[in-house]
Each structure stands twice: as C-alpha cells, then as structure tokens.
Coordinates of C-alpha atoms in Angstrom, one line a residue:
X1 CA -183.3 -223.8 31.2
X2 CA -186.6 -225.1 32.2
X3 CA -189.1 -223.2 33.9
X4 CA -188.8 -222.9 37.8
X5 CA -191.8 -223.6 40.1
X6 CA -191.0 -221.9 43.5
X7 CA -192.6 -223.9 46.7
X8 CA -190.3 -222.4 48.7
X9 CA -192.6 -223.4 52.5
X10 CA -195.1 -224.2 54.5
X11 CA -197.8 -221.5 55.3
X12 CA -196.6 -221.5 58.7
X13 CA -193.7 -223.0 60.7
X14 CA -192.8 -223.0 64.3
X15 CA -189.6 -224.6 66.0
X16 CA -189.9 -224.4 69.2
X17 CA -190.5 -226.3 72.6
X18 CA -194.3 -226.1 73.4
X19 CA -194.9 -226.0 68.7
X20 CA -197.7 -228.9 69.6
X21 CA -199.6 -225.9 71.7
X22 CA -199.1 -223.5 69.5
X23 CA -200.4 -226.2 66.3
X24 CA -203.4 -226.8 68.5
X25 CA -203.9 -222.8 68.5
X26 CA -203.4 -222.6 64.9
X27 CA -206.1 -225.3 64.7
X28 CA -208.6 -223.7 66.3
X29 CA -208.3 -220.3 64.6
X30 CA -208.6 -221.9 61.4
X31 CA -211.8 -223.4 62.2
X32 CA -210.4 -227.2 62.0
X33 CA -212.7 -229.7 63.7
X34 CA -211.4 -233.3 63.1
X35 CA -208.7 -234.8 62.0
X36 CA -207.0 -237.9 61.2
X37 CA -203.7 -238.5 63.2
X38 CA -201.2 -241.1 61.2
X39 CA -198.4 -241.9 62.8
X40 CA -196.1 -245.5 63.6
X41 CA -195.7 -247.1 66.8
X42 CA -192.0 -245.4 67.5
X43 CA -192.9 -242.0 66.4
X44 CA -196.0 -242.0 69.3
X45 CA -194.3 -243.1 71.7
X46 CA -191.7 -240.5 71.2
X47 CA -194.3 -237.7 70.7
X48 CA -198.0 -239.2 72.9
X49 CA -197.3 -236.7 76.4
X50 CA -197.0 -234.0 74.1
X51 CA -200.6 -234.3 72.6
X52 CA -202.1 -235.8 75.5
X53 CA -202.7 -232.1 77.1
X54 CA -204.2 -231.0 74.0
X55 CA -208.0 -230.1 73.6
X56 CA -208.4 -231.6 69.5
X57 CA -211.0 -234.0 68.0
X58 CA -208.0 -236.8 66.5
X59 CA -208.9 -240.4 64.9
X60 CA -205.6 -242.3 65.8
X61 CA -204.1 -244.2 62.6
X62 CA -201.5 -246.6 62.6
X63 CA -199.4 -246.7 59.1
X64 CA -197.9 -250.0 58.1
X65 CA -194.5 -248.8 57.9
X66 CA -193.6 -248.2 54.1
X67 CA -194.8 -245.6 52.2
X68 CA -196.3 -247.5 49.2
X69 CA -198.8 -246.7 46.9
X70 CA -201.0 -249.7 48.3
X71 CA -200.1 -248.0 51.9
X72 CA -201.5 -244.5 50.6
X73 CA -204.6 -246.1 49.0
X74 CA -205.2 -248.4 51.8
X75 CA -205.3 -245.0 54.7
X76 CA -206.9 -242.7 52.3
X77 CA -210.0 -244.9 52.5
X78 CA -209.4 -244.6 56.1
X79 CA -209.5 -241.3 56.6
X80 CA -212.3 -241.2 53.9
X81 CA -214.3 -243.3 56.2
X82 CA -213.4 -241.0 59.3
X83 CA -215.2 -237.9 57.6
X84 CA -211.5 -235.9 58.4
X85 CA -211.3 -232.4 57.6
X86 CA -207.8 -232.1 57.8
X87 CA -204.8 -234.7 58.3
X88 CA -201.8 -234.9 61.0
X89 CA -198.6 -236.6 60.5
X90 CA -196.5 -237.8 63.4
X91 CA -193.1 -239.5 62.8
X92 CA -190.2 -239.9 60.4
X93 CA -190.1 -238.8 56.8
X94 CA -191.8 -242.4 55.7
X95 CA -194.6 -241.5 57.8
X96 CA -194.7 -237.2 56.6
X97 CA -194.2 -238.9 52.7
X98 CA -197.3 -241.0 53.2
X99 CA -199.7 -238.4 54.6
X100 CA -198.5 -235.6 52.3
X101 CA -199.6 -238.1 49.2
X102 CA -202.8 -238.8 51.4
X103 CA -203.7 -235.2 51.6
X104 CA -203.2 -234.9 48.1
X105 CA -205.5 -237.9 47.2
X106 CA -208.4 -236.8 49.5
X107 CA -207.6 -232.7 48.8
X108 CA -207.3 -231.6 52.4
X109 CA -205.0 -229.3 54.5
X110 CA -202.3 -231.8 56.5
X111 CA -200.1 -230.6 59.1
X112 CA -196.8 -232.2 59.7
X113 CA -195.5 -232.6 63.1
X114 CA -191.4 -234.5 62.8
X115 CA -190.4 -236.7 65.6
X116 CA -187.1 -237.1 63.7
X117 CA -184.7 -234.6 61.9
X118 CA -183.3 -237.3 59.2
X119 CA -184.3 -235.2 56.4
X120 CA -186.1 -232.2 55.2
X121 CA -189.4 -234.2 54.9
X122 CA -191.9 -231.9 57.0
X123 CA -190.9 -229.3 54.7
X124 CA -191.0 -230.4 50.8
X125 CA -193.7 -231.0 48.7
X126 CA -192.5 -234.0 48.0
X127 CA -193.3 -238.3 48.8
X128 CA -190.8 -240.8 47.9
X129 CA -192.6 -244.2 47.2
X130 CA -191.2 -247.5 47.7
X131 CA -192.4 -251.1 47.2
X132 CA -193.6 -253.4 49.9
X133 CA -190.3 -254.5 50.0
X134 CA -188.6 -251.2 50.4
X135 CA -187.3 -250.9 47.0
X136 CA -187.2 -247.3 45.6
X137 CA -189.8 -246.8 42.6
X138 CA -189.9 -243.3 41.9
X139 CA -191.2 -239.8 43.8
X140 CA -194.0 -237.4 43.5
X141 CA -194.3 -233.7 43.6
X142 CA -197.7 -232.1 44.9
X143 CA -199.3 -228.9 44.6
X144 CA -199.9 -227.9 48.2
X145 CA -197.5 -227.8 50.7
X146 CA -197.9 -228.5 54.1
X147 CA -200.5 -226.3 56.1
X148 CA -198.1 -226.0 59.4
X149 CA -194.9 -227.8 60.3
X150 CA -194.5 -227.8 64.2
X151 CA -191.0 -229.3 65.2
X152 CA -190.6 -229.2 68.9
X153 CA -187.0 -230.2 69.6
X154 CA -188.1 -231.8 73.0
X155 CA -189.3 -234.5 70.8
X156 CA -186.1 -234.6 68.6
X157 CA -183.9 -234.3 71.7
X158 CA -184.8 -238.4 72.7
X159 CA -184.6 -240.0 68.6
X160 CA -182.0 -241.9 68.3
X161 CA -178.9 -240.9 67.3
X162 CA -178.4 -242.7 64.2
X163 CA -181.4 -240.6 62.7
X164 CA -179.9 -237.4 63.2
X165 CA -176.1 -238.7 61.8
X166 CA -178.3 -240.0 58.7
X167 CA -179.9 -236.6 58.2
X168 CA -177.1 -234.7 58.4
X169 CA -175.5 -237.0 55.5
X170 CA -178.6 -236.5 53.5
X171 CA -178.3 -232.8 53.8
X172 CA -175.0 -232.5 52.8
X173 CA -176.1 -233.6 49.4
X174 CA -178.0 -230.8 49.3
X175 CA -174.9 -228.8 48.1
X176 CA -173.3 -231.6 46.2
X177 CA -176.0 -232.2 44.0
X178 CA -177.6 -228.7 43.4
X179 CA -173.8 -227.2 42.7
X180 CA -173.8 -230.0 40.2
X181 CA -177.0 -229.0 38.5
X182 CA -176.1 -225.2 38.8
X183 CA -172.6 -225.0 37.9
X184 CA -172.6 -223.8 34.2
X185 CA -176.1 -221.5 34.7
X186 CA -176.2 -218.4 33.5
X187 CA -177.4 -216.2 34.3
X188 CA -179.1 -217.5 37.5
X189 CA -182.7 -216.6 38.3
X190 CA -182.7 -215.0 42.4
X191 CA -184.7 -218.0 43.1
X192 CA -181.8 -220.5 42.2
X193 CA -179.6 -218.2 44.2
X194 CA -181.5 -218.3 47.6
X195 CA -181.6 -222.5 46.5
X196 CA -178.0 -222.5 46.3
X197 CA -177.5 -220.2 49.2
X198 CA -179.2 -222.3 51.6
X199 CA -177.4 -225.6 49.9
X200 CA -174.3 -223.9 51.0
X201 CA -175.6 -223.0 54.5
X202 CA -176.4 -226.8 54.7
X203 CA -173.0 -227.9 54.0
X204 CA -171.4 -224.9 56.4
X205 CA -173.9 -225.3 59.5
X206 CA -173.9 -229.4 59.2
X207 CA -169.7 -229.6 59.1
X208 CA -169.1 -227.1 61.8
X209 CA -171.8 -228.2 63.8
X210 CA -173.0 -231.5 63.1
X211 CA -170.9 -233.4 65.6
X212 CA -171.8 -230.8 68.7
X213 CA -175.5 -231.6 67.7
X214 CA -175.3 -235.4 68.3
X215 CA -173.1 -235.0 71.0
X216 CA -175.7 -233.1 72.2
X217 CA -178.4 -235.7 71.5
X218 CA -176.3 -238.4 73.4
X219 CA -176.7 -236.2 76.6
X220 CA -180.3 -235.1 75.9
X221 CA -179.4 -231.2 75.8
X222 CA -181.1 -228.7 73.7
X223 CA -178.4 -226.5 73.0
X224 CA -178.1 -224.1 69.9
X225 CA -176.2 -226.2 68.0
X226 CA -178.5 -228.8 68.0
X227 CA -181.6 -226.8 67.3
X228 CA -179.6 -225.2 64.5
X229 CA -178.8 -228.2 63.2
X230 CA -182.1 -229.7 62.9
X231 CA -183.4 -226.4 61.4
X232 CA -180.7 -227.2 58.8
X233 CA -181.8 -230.4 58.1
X234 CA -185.8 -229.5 58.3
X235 CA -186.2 -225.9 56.6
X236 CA -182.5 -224.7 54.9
X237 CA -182.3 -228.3 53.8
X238 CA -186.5 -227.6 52.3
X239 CA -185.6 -224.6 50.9
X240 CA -182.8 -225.7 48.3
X241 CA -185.7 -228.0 46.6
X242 CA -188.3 -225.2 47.4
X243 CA -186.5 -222.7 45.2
X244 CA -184.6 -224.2 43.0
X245 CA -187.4 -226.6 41.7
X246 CA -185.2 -229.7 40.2
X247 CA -182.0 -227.6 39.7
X248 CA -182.4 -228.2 43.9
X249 CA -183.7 -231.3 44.6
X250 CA -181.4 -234.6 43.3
X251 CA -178.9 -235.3 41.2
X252 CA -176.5 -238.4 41.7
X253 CA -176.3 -239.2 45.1
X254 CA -180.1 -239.7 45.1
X255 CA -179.7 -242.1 42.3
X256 CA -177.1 -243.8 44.0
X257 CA -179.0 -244.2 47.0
X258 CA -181.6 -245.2 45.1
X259 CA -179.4 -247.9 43.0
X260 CA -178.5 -249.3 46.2
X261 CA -182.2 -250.2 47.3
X262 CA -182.0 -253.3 45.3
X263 CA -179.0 -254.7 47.1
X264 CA -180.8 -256.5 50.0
X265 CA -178.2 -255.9 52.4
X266 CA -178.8 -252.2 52.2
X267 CA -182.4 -252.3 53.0
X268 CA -181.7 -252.0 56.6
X269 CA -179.4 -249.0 56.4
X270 CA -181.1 -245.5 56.6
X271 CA -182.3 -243.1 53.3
X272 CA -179.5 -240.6 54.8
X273 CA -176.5 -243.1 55.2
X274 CA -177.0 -244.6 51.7
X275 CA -177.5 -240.8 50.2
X276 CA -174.2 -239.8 51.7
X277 CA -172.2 -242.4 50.3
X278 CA -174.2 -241.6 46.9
X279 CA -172.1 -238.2 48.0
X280 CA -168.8 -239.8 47.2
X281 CA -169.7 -241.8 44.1
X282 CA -171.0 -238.6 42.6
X283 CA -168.0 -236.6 43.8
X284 CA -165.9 -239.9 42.3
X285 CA -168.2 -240.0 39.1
X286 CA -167.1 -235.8 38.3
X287 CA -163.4 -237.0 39.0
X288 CA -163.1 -234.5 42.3
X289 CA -161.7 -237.5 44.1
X290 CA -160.0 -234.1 46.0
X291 CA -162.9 -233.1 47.7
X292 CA -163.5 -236.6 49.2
X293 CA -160.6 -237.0 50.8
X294 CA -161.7 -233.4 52.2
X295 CA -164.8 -235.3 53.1
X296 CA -163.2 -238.2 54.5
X297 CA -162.4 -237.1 58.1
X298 CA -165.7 -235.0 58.6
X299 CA -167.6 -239.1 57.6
X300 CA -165.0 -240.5 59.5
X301 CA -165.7 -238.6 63.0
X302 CA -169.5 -238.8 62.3
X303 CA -169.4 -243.0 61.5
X304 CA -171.3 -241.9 57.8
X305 CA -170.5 -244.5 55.1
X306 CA -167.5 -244.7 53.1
X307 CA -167.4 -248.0 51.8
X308 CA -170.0 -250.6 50.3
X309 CA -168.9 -252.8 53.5
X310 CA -170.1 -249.7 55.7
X311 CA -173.4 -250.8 53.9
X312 CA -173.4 -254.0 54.9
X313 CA -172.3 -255.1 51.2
X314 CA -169.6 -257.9 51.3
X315 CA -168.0 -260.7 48.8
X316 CA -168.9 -259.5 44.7
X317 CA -168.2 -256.0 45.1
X318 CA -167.8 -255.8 41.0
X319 CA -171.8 -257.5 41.3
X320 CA -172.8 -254.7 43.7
X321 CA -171.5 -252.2 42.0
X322 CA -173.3 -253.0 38.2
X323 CA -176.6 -253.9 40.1
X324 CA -176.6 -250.3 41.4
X325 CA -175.1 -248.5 38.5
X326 CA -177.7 -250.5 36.6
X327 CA -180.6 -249.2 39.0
X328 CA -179.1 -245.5 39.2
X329 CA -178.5 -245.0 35.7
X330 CA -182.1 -246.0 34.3
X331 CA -184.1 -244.0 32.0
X332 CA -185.4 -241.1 34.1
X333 CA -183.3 -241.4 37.2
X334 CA -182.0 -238.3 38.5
X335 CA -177.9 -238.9 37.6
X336 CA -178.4 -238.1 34.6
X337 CA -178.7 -234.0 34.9
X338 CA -174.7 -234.4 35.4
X339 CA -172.6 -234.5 32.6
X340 CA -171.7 -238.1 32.8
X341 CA -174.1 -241.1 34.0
X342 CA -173.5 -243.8 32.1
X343 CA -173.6 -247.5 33.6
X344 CA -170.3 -247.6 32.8
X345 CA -169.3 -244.6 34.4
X346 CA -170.7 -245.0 37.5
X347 CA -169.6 -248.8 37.8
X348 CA -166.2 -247.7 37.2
X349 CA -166.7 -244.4 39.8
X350 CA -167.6 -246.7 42.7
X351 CA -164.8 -248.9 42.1
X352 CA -162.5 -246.1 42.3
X353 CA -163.9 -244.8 45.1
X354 CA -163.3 -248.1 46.9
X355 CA -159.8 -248.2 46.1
X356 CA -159.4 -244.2 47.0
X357 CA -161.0 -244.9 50.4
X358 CA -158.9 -247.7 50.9
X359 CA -155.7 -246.1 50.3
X360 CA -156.6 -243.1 52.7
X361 CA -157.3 -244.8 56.1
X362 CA -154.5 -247.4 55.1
X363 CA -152.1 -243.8 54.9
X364 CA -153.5 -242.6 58.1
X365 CA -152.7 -245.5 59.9

C-alpha cells in the first residue's frame, strides 16, 4: 500500500445562514486587507445581497467559464496585478477548482464561498482541468487547503435544482469507488476507516434523504434534510478524498465520466450526472449488475442517468461506447485501481448495462 497523505479540511468551516458575516469576521481577525473576488455571472447573482452589507476591500473578477490552464494563467496575472493578499471564490465547483489552482500559483490563503452543492469542491484540495472546449485533461492535488469554506444555505436554497440532483449522483460515487479501492486492504490504516466511514454516510444520508432535499429546493425551504444533504455533498463527501488520499478519491466512475467528455453530446450534461452513470458502468464492469437494479429506482425517482440516451447520446451506441472506453481506460486514468479496466472490458460493461437497464423498466412496465 502506498503511503497516505491526510488533508482531511479546511482550517475553518461554517454552514450556516449569516456564514458570509461570520467569513468577513474571520477576515478581519486574521489581518486580511484585500482580496481578489472571482466568481461567474450566475454564481453573483445568486450570492451579490449577501456581500453587499459587508465592510471588505474586494477587486471583482469575472472567470471565463472553464477551468483551464490558460483560464488559471490568464486570472493569476490578474490578481497579480491587483496586489491581493488573499483570494475569494464565489460559485460552482468550476469556479472553486480555478481559484484553488490560482492560490496555489500566486501562494496565498483563498477562501471558498459555494453557491452550489454539486460536489464536494469547497472542501478538497483538489482542481479538475479541462480544455477550452470542456474536454477533461487531467486533475491536480495542492498542498494547502482552503483557508475557510462558508456555505450559507440561503444561497443554496435558490440553485437550481438540477445542481443539487447532480451532486447527489456525484457523491454517491463516493462509496462506490472508494469500497472498490478498499475492498481487499488489510489491515486498514484509521484514516482509511474514517474515509470509508464517511463514503458510507454519503451513500446512507443521500438515499434516504436526497429526494426530501430537492423537494425542498423546489419550494425554497431550508429544512434539515436539505442542510444535511448539502453537508453531505460539501464536507462527508470532502472527507472520503481527505482521508483516504487516492484509496478515497476516484476509481471508475470518474474515468467514465471523464471518457464521456469527448462525446460532444455530453458536454452539456453536468460533472455529477455523467459521474453517476460512471456509477453503473463500474458497478456493470465488477459484474454486481445486482446492486444496480438496487440502484435503479433510487436514479429513477431522482431523473439521474441510466442510459447513454439520458446523456443525450443517440444512433452508434457501439461508437459511443469504444470512444469512451478508449478515453476512460488510458494510461493513467483512474479505472485502472480496479481489478479489471481494459478497453475491452469496459466497452463490453456499458453494453451490458444498456441491455440490463433496458430489460428492467421494460419489466416494470
């Protein structure tokens, strides 16, 4: 077993209606004096009357809406320019990926503030980098993690609802893929055991409660279940990656998702929707077709992705599925800590799962 790194969270974290007051607080004790704000043009309008009463020095920065290496070398010259002595990020995990790697390139503290809970972004160490044409091209772990993560679900409570259905497919993988990686360890260092602990509380929290959260969402309600559900998504889903190091992190529904990115018809489709049909080809590719059809009805009520056609993939299916076997199963690619990744394999994995979906809803009509 290779050695663990444990980057289990933030310094500090606050969820909580009123967690922008409480960031400018944090701010202030720590001596802070101005910072660079880099956010998109949904995420400010979702999160502007909650900054608007605070009392900070902030240089607004618009991103350009991919987190690309260009993007990251293009705004760390902006906030080079800007003299900032510590970074802000305001949106959606594209936004939080690109000022993490930012804060890393120009060393300074950054403080993450989500105005979505579609993945555990704000919390991980992590960026994922794509090209300008949002195809995936591979992901970076940093050093530092984030000085604060302030999630206000007041923000949350108005993104739209596909977000939060896409982040609570995206965290389910958290327990797919790090059983997978886990399964035959032994014995298992403590910190794998709090990874897989809170893998397992991601799976629990999101099945039982996933629906009442977006029903919650439709009707604008911060109830418990939806703050626990984001907290799954934000922080338990964090902590699997943060303490288990990669025996956490991905495995093959990442690579699927990320096999998909160069289908074109996918590009439109959210990281979380994509990941949680990676769920089933992995589950399909370790021949526990059982477990999806245990799946099936939890995907079904939530409208997550079953099918390539659910991705907007039509006509050549067998073309669609060796284009993103071929992208999933490349040297390096995360699919291959399981015990079988071949192209092959996974070609012939996604077909069956096509066929096993197929004959499911066609039984329960």
């Amino acid at each position: 077993m290779s050695q663990i790194t444990v980057q289990g969270a933030p310094n500090i974290y606050v969820c909580e209606a009123g967690a922008l007051t409480r960031m400018e607080e944090v701010i202030k004790k720590q001596g802070f004096k101005k910072g660079a704000l880099i956010h998109g043009v949904k995420s400010w309008e979702a999160s502007h009357e909650k900054f608007a009463s605070l009392d900070l020095t902030l240089t607004h920065m618009l991103y350009g809406g991919e987190c690309s290496k260009v993007e990251v070398a293009r705004m760390e010259q902006a906030v080079l320019a800007e003299q900032a002595d510590y970074l802000i990020g305001v949106g959606g995990g594209k936004v939080l990926d690109l000022v993490k790697a930012i804060a890393h390139t120009v060393n300074k503290p950054y403080i993450l503030v989500p105005t979505l809970a579609s993945n555990c972004a704000p919390w991980t160490p992590l960026s994922v980098f794509y090209d300008e044409n949002g195809k995936f091209i591979n992901y970076e772990i940093f050093p530092h993690n984030a000085f604060m993560v302030a999630v206000d679900p007041e923000i949350i409570i108005h993104s739209p609802k596909d977000y939060l259905r896409a982040g609570i497919g995206d965290t389910i993988a958290k327990w797919y893929e790090a059983e997978v990686l886990i399964r035959d360890m032994a014995p298992k260092p403590l910190a794998i055991e709090v990874s897989i602990h809170a893998a397992q509380l991601c799976r629990d929290v999101l099945i039982d409660e996933g629906l009442d959260a977006i029903k919650a969402l439709e009707e604008k309600a911060v109830t418990p279940s939806f703050i626990r559900v984001i907290e799954t998504i934000i922080m338990a889903g964090g902590m699997v990656g943060g303490y288990g190091d990669r025996y956490g992190r991905i495995a093959g529904a990442h690579a699927i998702h990320n096999g998909l990115t160069t289908l074109p018809e996918t590009h439109s489709c959210l990281h979380g929707d994509k990941v949680a049909y990676g769920i089933l080809v992995q589950l399909a590719l370790d021949n526990n077709l059982e477990e999806v059809t245990t799946l099936l009805p939890f995907y079904n009520r939530l409208n997550l992705p079953v099918s390539l056609t659910d991705l907007n993939v039509s006509g050549n299916l067998a073309d669609a599925f060796n284009k993103t076997a071929s992208a999933a199963t490349k040297e390096g690619e995360s699919i291959h800590f399981m015990k079988h990744s071949s192209m092959e394999a996974v070609e012939a994995a996604m077909s069956q799962l096509e066929e096993h979906v197929q004959s499911y809803f066609n039984l329960a009509k």
